[in-house]
Short mmCIF file of C-alpha atoms in Angstrom, two decimals:
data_model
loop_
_atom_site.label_atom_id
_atom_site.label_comp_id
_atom_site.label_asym_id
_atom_site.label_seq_id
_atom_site.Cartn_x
_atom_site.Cartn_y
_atom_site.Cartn_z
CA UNK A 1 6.79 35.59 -10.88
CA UNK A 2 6.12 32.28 -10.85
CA UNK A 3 2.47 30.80 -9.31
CA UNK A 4 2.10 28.85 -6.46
CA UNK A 5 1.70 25.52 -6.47
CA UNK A 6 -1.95 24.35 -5.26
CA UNK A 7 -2.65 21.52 -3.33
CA UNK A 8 -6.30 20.68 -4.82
CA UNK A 9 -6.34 20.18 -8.62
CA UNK A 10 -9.52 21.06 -10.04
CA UNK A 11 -9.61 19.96 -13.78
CA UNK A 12 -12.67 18.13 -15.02
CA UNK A 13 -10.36 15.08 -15.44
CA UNK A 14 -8.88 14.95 -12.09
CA UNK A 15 -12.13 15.30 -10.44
CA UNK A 16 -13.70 12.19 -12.82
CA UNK A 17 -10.43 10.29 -10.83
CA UNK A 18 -11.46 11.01 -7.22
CA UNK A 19 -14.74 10.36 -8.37
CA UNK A 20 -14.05 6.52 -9.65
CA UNK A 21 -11.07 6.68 -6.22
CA UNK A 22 -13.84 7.34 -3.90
CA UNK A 23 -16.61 4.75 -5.57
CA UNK A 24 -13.48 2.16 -5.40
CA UNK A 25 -12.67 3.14 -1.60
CA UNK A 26 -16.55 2.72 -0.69
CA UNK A 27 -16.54 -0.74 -2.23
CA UNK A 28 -12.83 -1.90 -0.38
CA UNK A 29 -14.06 -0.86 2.59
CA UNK A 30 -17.15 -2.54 2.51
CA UNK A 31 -15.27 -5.46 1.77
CA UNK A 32 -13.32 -4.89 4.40
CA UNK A 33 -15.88 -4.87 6.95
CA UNK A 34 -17.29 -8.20 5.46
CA UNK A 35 -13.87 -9.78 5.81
CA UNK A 36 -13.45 -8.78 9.63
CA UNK A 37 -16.53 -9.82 10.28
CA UNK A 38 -16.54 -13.29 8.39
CA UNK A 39 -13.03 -14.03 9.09
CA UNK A 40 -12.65 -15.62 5.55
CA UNK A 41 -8.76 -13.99 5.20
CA UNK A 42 -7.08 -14.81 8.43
CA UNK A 43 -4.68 -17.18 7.19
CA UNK A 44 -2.59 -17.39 4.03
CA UNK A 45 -4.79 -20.96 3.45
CA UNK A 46 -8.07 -18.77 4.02
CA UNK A 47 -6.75 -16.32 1.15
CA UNK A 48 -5.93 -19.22 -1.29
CA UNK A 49 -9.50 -20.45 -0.78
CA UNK A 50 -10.86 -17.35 -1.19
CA UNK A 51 -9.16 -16.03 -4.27
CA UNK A 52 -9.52 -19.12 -6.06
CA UNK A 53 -12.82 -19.33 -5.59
CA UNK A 54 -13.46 -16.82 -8.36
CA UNK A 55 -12.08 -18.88 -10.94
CA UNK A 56 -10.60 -17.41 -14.51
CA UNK A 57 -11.58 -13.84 -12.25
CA UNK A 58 -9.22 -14.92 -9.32
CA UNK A 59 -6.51 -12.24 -10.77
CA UNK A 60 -8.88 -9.46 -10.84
CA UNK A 61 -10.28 -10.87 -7.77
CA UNK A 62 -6.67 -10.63 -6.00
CA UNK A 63 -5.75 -6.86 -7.35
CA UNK A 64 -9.60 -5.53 -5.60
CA UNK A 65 -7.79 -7.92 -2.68
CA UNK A 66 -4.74 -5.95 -2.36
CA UNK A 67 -5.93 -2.61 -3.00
CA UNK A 68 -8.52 -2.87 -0.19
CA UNK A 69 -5.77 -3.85 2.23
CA UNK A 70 -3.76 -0.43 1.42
CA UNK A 71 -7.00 1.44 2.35
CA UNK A 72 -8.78 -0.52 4.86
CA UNK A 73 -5.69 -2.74 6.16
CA UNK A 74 -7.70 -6.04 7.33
CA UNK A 75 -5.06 -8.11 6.10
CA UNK A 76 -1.25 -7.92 6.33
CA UNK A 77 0.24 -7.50 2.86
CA UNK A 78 2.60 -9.70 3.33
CA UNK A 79 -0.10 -12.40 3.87
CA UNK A 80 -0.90 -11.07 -0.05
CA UNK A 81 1.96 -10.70 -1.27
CA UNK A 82 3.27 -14.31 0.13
CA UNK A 83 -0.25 -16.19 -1.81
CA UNK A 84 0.01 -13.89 -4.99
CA UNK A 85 3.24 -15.87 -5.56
CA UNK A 86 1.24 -19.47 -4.21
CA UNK A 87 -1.44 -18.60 -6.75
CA UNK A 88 0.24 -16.88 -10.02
CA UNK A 89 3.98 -17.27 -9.32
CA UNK A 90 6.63 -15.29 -8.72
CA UNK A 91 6.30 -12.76 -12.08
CA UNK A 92 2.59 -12.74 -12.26
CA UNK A 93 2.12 -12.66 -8.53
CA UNK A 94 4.67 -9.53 -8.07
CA UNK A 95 2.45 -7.82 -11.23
CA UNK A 96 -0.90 -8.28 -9.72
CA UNK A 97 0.40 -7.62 -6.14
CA UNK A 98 1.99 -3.93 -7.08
CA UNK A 99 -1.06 -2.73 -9.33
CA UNK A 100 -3.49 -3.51 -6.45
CA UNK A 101 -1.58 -1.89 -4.45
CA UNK A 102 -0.62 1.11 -6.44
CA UNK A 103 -4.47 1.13 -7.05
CA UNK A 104 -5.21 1.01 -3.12
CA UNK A 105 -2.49 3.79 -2.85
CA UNK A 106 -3.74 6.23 -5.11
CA UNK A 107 -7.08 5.83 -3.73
CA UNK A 108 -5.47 6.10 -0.37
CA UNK A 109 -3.47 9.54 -1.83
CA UNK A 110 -7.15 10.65 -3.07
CA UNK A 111 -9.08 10.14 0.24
CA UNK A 112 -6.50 12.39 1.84
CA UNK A 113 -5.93 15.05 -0.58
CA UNK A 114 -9.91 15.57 -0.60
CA UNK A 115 -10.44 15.53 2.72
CA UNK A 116 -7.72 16.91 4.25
CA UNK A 117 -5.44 16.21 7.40
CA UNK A 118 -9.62 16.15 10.19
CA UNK A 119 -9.86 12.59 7.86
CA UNK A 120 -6.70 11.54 8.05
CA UNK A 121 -6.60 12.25 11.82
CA UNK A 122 -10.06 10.32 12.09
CA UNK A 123 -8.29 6.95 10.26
CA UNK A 124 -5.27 6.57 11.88
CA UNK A 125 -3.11 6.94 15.17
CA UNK A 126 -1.69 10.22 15.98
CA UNK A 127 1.99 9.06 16.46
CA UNK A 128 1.54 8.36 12.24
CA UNK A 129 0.97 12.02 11.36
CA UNK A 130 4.75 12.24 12.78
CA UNK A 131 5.63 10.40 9.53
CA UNK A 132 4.31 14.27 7.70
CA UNK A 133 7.95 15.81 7.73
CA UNK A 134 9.59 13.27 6.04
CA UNK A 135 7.57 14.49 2.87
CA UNK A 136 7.63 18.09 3.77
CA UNK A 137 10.83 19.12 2.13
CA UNK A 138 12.44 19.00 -1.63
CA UNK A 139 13.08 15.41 -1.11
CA UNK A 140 9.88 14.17 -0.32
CA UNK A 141 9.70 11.86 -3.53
CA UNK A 142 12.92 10.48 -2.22
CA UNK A 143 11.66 9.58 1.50
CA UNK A 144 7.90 8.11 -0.01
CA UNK A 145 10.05 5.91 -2.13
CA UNK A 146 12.37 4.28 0.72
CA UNK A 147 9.58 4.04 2.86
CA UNK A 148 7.94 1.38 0.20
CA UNK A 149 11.29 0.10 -0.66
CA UNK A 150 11.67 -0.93 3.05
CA UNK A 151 10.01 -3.50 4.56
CA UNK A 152 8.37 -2.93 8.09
CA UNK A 153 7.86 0.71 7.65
CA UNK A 154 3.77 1.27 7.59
CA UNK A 155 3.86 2.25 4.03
CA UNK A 156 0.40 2.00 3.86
CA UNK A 157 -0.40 4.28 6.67
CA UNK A 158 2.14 6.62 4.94
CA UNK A 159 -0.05 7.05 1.79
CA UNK A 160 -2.39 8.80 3.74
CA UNK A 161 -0.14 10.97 5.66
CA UNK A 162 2.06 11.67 1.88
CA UNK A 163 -1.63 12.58 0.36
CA UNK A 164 -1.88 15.94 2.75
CA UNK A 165 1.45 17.24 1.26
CA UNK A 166 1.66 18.77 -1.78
CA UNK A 167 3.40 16.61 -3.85
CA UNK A 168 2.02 15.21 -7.25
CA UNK A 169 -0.37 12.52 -6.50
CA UNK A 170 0.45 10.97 -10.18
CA UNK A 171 4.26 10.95 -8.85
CA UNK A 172 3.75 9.59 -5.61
CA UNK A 173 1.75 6.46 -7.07
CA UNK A 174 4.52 5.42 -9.61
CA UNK A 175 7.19 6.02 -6.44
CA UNK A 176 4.90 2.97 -4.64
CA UNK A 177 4.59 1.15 -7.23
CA UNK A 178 8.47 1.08 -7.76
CA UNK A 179 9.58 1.06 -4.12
CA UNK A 180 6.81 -1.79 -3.39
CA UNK A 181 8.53 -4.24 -6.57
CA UNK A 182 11.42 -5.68 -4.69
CA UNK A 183 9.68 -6.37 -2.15
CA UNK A 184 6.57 -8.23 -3.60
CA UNK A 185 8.51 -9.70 -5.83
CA UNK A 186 10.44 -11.43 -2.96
CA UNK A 187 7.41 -12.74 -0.79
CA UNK A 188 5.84 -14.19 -4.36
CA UNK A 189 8.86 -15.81 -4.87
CA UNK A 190 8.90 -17.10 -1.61
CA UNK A 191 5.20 -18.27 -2.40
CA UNK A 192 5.94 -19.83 -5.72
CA UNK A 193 8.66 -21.93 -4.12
CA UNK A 194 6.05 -23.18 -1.30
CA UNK A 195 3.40 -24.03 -4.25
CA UNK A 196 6.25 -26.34 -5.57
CA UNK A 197 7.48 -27.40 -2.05
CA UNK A 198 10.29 -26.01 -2.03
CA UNK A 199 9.64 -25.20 1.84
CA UNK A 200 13.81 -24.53 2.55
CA UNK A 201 13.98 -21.72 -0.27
CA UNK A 202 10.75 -20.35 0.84
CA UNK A 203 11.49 -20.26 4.44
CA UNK A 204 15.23 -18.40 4.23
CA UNK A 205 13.33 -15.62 1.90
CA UNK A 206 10.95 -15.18 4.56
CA UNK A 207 13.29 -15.36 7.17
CA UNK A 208 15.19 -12.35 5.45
CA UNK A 209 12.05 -10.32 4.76
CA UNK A 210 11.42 -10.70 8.43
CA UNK A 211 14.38 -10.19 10.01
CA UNK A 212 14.51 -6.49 7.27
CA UNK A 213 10.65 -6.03 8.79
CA UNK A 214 11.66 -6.68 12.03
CA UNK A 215 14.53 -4.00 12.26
CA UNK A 216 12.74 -1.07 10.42
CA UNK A 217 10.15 -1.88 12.81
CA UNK A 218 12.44 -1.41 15.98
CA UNK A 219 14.49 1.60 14.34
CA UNK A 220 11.25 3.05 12.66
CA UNK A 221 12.11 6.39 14.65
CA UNK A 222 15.33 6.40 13.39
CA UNK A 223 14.51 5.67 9.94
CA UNK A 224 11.75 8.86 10.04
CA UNK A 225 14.61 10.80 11.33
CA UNK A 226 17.17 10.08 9.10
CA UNK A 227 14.32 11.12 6.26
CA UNK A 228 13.94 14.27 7.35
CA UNK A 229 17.44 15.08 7.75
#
């Protein structure tokens, strides 16, 4: 007879992972209440500033960057994603932008797996706990990964909601990192092509990543729907 899968892992190893997840949540989120309060990210002009200002640490300083705004969400990734390609280009800026954020994911898988669905309602709205189904079933991998691969959607909402399921935490953080890449990859190219004013290229790519945001936004129902079919 086969065992049941468990929800809460309790190796020695895993636990030494929440352990540096949590210490790396408590430091974003401090952050994050600096930033709000500062208002040193509000524009994509502020970031630049900001990121440079570290020097030959800007990259690390830009991967802490993006995994805070998957946990604490003070600043649209887009925003991120957009300067990552200003800053590093459109290759370097894509590979910095997905590890912070597979970093900020996995932390935001680990908050939720520890403390269950009383946290999860405490940090977000109640309409997002409607996103649970869609990773409920057999093809839960499957749903996480268009939900990242989409623009619009609130995938990083959604890595809280995915981390109360049951599904492997390991497995959900390399489905966001994959479903993120196209997606990164096309804001920091529209980035790279503003650092090089090259406004016209840079402006139709945004155009389309809007216009995508824009209708998963409207249709987001739909879309959570369709997922759970």
């Amino acid at each position: 007879m086969p065992r049941p899968r468990r929800l809460f892992r309790t190796h020695d190893t895993k636990r030494s992972a929440l352990v540096a997840a949590l210490a790396l949540a408590a430091t974003g989120l401090l952050l994050a209440f600096l930033v709000t309060r500062v208002d040193v990210l509000a524009t994509p002009a502020a970031v630049e500033r900001f990121v440079r200002g570290f020097g030959v640490l800007a990259p690390l300083a830009f991967v802490l960057l993006q995994a805070v705004q998957v946990v604490a969400a003070p600043i649209p990734g887009q925003v991120l994603a957009f300067v990552a390609g200003y800053l590093f280009g459109p290759v370097w800026g894509t590979v910095y932008g997905v590890t912070g954020a597979t970093i900020g994911s996995y932390v935001a898988f680990s908050l939720a797996r520890r403390f269950g669905r009383p946290y999860v309602e405490r940090v977000l709205h109640d309409d997002a706990l409607g996103w649970l189904d869609a990773f409920s079933h057999d093809h839960g991998l499957l749903a996480l990964f268009c939900v990242f691969l989409i623009p619009g959607l609130p995938d990083d909402v959604v890595c809280f909601v995915a981390g109360l399921t049951d599904l492997d935490v390991k497995k959900m953080t390399a489905v966001a990192a994959l479903g993120r890449t196209p997606g990164f990859f096309a804001a920091a190219y529209a980035g790279s092509n503003a650092a090089h004013g090259r406004y016209d290229t840079a402006l139709v790519v945004l155009a389309a990543l809007a216009a995508v945001a824009l209708g998963a936004w409207i249709y987001r129902e739909r879309i959570r729907d369709a997922l759970t079919a």
